[in-house]
mmCIF file of C-alpha atoms in Angstrom:
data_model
loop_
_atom_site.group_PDB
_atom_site.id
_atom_site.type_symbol
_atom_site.label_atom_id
_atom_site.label_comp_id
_atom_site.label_asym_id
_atom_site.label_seq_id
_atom_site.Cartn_x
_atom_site.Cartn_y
_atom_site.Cartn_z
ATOM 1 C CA UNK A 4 31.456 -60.099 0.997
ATOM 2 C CA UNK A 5 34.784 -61.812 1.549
ATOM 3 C CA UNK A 6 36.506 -58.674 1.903
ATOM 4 C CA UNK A 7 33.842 -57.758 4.662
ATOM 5 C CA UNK A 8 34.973 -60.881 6.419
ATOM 6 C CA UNK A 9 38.662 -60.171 6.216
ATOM 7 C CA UNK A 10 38.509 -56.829 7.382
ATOM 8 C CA UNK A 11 36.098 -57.733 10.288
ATOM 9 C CA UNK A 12 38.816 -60.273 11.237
ATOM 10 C CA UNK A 13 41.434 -57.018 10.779
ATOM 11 C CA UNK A 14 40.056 -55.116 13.049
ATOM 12 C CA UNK A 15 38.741 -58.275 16.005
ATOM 13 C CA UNK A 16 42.954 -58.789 15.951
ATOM 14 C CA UNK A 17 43.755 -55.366 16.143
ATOM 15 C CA UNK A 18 41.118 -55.058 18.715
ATOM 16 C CA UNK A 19 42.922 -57.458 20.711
ATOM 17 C CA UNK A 20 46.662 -56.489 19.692
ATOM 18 C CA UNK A 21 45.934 -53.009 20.377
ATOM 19 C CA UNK A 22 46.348 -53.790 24.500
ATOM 20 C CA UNK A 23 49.173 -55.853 23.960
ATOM 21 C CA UNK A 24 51.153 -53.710 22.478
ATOM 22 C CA UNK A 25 50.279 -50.400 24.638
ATOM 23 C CA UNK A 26 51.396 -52.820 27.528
ATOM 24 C CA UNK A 27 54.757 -54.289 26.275
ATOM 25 C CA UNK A 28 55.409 -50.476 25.190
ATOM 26 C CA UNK A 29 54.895 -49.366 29.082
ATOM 27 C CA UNK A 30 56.749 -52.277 30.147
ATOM 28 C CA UNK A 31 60.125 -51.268 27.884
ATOM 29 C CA UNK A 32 59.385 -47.381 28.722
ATOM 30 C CA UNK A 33 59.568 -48.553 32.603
ATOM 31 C CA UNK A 34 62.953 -51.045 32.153
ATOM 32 C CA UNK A 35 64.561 -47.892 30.381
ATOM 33 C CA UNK A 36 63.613 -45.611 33.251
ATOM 34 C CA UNK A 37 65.091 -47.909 35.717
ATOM 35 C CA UNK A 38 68.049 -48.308 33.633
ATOM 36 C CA UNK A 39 68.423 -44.830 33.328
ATOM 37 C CA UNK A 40 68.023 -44.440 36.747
ATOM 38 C CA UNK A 41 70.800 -47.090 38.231
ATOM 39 C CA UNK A 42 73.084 -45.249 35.776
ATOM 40 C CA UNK A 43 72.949 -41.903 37.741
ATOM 41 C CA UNK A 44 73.123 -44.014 40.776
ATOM 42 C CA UNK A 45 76.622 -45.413 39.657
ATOM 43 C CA UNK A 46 77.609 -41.333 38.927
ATOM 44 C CA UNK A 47 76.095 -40.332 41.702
ATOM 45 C CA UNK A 48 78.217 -42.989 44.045
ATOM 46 C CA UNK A 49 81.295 -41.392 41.565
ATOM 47 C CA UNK A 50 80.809 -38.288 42.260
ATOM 48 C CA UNK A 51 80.178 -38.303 46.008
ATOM 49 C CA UNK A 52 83.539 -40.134 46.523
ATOM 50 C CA UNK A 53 85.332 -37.303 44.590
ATOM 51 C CA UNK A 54 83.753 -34.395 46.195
ATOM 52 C CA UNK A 55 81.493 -35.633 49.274
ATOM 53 C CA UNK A 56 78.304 -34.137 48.585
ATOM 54 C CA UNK A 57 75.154 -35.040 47.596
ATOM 55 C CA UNK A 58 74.319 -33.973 43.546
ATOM 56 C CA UNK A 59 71.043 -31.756 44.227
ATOM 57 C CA UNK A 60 70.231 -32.335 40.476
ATOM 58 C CA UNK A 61 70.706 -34.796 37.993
ATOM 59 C CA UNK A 62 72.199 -31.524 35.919
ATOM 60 C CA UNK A 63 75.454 -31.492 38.570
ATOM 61 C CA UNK A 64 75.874 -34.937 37.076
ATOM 62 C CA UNK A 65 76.025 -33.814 33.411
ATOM 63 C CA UNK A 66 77.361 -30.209 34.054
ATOM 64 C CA UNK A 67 80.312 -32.380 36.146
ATOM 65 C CA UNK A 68 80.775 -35.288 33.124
ATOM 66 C CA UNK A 69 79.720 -37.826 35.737
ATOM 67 C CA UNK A 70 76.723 -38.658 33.423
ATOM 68 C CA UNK A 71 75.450 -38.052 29.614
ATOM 69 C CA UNK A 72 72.294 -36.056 29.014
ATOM 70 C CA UNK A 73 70.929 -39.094 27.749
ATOM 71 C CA UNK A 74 70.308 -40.722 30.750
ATOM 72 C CA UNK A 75 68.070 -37.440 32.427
ATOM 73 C CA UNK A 76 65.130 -38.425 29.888
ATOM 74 C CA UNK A 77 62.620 -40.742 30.714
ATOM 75 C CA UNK A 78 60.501 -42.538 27.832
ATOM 76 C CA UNK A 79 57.443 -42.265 31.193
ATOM 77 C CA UNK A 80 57.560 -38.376 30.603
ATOM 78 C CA UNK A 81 55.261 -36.819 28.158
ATOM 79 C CA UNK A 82 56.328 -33.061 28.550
ATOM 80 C CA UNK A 83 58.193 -30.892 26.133
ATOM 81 C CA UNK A 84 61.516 -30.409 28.322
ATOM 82 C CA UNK A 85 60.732 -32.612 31.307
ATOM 83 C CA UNK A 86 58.993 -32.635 34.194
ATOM 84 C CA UNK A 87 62.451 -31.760 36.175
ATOM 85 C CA UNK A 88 62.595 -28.562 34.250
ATOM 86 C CA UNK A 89 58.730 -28.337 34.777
ATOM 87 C CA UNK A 90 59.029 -28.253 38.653
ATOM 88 C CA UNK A 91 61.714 -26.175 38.399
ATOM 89 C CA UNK A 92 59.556 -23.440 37.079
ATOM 90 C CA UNK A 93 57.073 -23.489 38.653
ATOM 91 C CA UNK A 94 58.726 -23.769 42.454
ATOM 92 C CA UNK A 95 61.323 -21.144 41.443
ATOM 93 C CA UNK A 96 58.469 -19.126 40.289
ATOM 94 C CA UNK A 97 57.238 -18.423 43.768
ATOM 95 C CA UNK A 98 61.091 -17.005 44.880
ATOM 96 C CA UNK A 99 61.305 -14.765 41.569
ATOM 97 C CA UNK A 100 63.736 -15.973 38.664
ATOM 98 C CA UNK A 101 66.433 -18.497 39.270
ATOM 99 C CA UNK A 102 67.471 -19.666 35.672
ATOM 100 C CA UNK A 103 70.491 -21.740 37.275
ATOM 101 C CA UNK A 104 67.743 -24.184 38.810
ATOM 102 C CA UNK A 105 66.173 -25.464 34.660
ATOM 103 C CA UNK A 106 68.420 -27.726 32.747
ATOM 104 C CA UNK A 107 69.574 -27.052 29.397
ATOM 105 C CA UNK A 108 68.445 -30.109 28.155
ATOM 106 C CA UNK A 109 65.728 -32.715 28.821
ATOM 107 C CA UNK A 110 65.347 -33.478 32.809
ATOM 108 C CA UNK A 111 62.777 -36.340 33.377
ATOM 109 C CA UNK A 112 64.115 -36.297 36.899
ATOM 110 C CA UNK A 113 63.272 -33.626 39.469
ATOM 111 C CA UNK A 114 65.945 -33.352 42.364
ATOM 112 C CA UNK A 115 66.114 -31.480 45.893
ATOM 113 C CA UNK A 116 67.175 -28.790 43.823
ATOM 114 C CA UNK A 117 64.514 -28.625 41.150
ATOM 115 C CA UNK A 118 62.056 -28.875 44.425
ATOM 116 C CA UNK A 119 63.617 -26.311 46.032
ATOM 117 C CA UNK A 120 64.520 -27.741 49.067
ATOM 118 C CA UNK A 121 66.231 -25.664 51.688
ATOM 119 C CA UNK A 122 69.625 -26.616 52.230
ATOM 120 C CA UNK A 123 69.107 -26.839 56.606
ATOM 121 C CA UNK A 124 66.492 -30.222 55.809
ATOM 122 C CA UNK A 125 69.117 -31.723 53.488
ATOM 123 C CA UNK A 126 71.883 -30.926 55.929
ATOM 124 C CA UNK A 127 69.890 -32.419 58.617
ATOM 125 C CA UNK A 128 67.855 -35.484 57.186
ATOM 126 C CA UNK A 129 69.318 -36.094 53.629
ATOM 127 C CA UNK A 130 73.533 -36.211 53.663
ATOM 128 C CA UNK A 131 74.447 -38.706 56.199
ATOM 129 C CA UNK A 132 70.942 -40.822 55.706
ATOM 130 C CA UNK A 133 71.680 -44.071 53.424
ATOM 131 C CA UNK A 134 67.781 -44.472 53.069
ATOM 132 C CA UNK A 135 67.435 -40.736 51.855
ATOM 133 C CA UNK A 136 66.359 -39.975 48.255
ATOM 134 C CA UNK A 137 68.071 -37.044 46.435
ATOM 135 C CA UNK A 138 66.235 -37.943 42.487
ATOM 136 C CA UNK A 139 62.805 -38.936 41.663
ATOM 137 C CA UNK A 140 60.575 -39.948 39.082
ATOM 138 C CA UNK A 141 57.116 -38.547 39.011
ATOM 139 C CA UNK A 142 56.006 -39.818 35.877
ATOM 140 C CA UNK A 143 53.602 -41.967 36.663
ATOM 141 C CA UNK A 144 51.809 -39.988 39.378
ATOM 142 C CA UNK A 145 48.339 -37.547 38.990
ATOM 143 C CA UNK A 146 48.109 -34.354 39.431
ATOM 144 C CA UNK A 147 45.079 -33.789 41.900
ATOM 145 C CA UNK A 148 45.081 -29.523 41.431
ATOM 146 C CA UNK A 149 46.832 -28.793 38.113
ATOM 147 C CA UNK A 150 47.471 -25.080 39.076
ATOM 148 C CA UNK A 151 50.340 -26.601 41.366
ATOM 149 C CA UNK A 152 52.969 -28.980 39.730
ATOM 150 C CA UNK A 153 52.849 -31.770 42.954
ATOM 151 C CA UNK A 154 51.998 -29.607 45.850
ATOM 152 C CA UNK A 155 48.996 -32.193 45.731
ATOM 153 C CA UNK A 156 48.943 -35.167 44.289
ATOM 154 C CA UNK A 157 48.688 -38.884 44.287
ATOM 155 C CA UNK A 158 49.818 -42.239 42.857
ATOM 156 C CA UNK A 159 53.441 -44.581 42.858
ATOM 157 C CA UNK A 160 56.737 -42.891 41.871
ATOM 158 C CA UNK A 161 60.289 -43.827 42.124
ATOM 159 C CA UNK A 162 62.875 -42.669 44.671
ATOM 160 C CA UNK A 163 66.687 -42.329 44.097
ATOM 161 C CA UNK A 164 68.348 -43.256 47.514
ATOM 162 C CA UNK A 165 71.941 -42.400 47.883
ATOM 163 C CA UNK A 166 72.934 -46.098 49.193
ATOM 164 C CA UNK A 167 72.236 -46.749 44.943
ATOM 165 C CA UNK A 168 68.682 -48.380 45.292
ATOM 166 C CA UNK A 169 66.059 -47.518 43.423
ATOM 167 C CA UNK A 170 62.921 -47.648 45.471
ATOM 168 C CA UNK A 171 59.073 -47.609 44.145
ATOM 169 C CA UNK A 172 56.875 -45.490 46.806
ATOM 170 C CA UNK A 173 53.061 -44.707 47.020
ATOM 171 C CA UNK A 174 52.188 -41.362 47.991
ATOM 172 C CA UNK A 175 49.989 -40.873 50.804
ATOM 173 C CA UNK A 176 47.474 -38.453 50.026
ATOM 174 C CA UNK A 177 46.378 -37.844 53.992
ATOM 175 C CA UNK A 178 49.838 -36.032 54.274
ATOM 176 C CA UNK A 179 49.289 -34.028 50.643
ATOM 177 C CA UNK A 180 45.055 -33.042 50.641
ATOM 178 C CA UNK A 181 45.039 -29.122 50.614
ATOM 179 C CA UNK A 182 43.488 -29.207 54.061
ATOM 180 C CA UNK A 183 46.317 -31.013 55.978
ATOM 181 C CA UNK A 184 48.702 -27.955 56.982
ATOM 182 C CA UNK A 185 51.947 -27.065 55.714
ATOM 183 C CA UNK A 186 53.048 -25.887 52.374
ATOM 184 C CA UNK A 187 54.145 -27.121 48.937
ATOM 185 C CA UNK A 188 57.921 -27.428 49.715
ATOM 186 C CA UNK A 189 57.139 -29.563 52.903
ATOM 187 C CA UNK A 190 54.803 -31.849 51.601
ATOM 188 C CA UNK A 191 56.924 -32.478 48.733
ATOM 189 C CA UNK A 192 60.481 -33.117 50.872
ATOM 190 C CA UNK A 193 58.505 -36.403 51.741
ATOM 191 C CA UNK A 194 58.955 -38.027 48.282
ATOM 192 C CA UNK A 195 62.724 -37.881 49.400
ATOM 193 C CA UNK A 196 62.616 -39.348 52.796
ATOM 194 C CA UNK A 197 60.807 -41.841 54.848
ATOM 195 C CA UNK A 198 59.565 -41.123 58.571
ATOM 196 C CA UNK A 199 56.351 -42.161 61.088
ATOM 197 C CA UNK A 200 53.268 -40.665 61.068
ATOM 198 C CA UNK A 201 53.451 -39.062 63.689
ATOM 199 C CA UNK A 202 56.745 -37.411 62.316
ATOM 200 C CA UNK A 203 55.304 -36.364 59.455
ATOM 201 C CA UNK A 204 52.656 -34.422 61.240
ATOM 202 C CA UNK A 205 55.534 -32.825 63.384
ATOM 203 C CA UNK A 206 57.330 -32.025 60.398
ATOM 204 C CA UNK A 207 54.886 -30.200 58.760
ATOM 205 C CA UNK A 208 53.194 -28.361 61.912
ATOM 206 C CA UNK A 209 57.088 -26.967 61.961
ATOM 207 C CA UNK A 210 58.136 -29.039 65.017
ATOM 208 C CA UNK A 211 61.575 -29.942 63.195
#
């Protein structure tokens, strides 16, 4: 009977533990992530003063020695290779093969390369804009049509911006639902820069 009692008393504690932990766990997962990302801001600031352009991928970071491998995985991603690598895929997948665009090693951090984004928008709202994103994290968001890596979906991610910040954005689904116009690639270029509504809907109706 005692032992009854003990492990009732177990279980009620792990019961309540259980939480706790799960939460301190996403909590230390997030602080790495941030870490990790402040890092490739510093190599990022490095290696725009050597060569002054913007790194399209974290991989021009490591292929460069501006930044260890270490640093492109992200304790927030639960695929295989990266979700980097896994947009890479599957938006180079619509253009035929481009190998050049998947790391060789773990990418938790998709880029305006791994989104494929065509150089003219980066030339035009990216380089010379300080509140521009070139790196983000999409760990954390949900995938609303899971035949399309994030031509639709919704939740908070993290931007890289080149001034060095690390920014936390919300997606707005009224610019993403599979009824609002535009395609994948322009939809997506918005997790990389900020603009009015009525931008937006100029942007993606092609008046750019």
């Amino acid at each position: 009977m005692e032992i009854l009692v003990v492990i009732g008393i177990v279980m009620t504690l792990a019961g309540i533990l259980a939480p706790v932990l799960l939460a301190s766990k996403r909590r230390a997962a997030e602080t790495s992530e941030l870490n990790n990302m402040h890092q490739l801001a510093v190599a990022q600031g490095i290696y725009t003063g050597d060569t002054g352009y913007v790194p399209l991928s974290p991989a021009v970071l490591v292929e460069g020695h501006y930044a260890p491998e270490t640093v492109c995985s992200s304790a927030l991603d639960n695929t295989l290779d990266g979700i980097g690598n896994l947009v890479a895929r599957e938006d180079y997948a619509q253009m035929g093969n481009h190998p050049e665009a998947v790391s060789k090693f773990r990418n938790s951090y998709p880029g305006l390369r791994e989104f494929c984004m065509p150089y003219e928008w980066i030339d035009k709202y990216i380089k010379d804009n300080p509140t521009a994103g070139w790196l983000v994290s999409i760990a954390s968001v949900e995938r609303r049509d899971k035949s399309a890596w994030i031509g639709w979906y919704e939740g908070s991610y993290h931007r890289l911006v080149l001034d060095g910040s690390v920014q936390t954005h919300r997606v707005q689904p009224v610019y993403l639902s599979p009824g609002g116009g535009g395609d994948r690639a322009e939809h997506n270029f918005f997790l990389f820069v900020d603009g009015t509504d009525e931008w937006k809907r100029k942007f993606i109706s092609g008046s750019r």
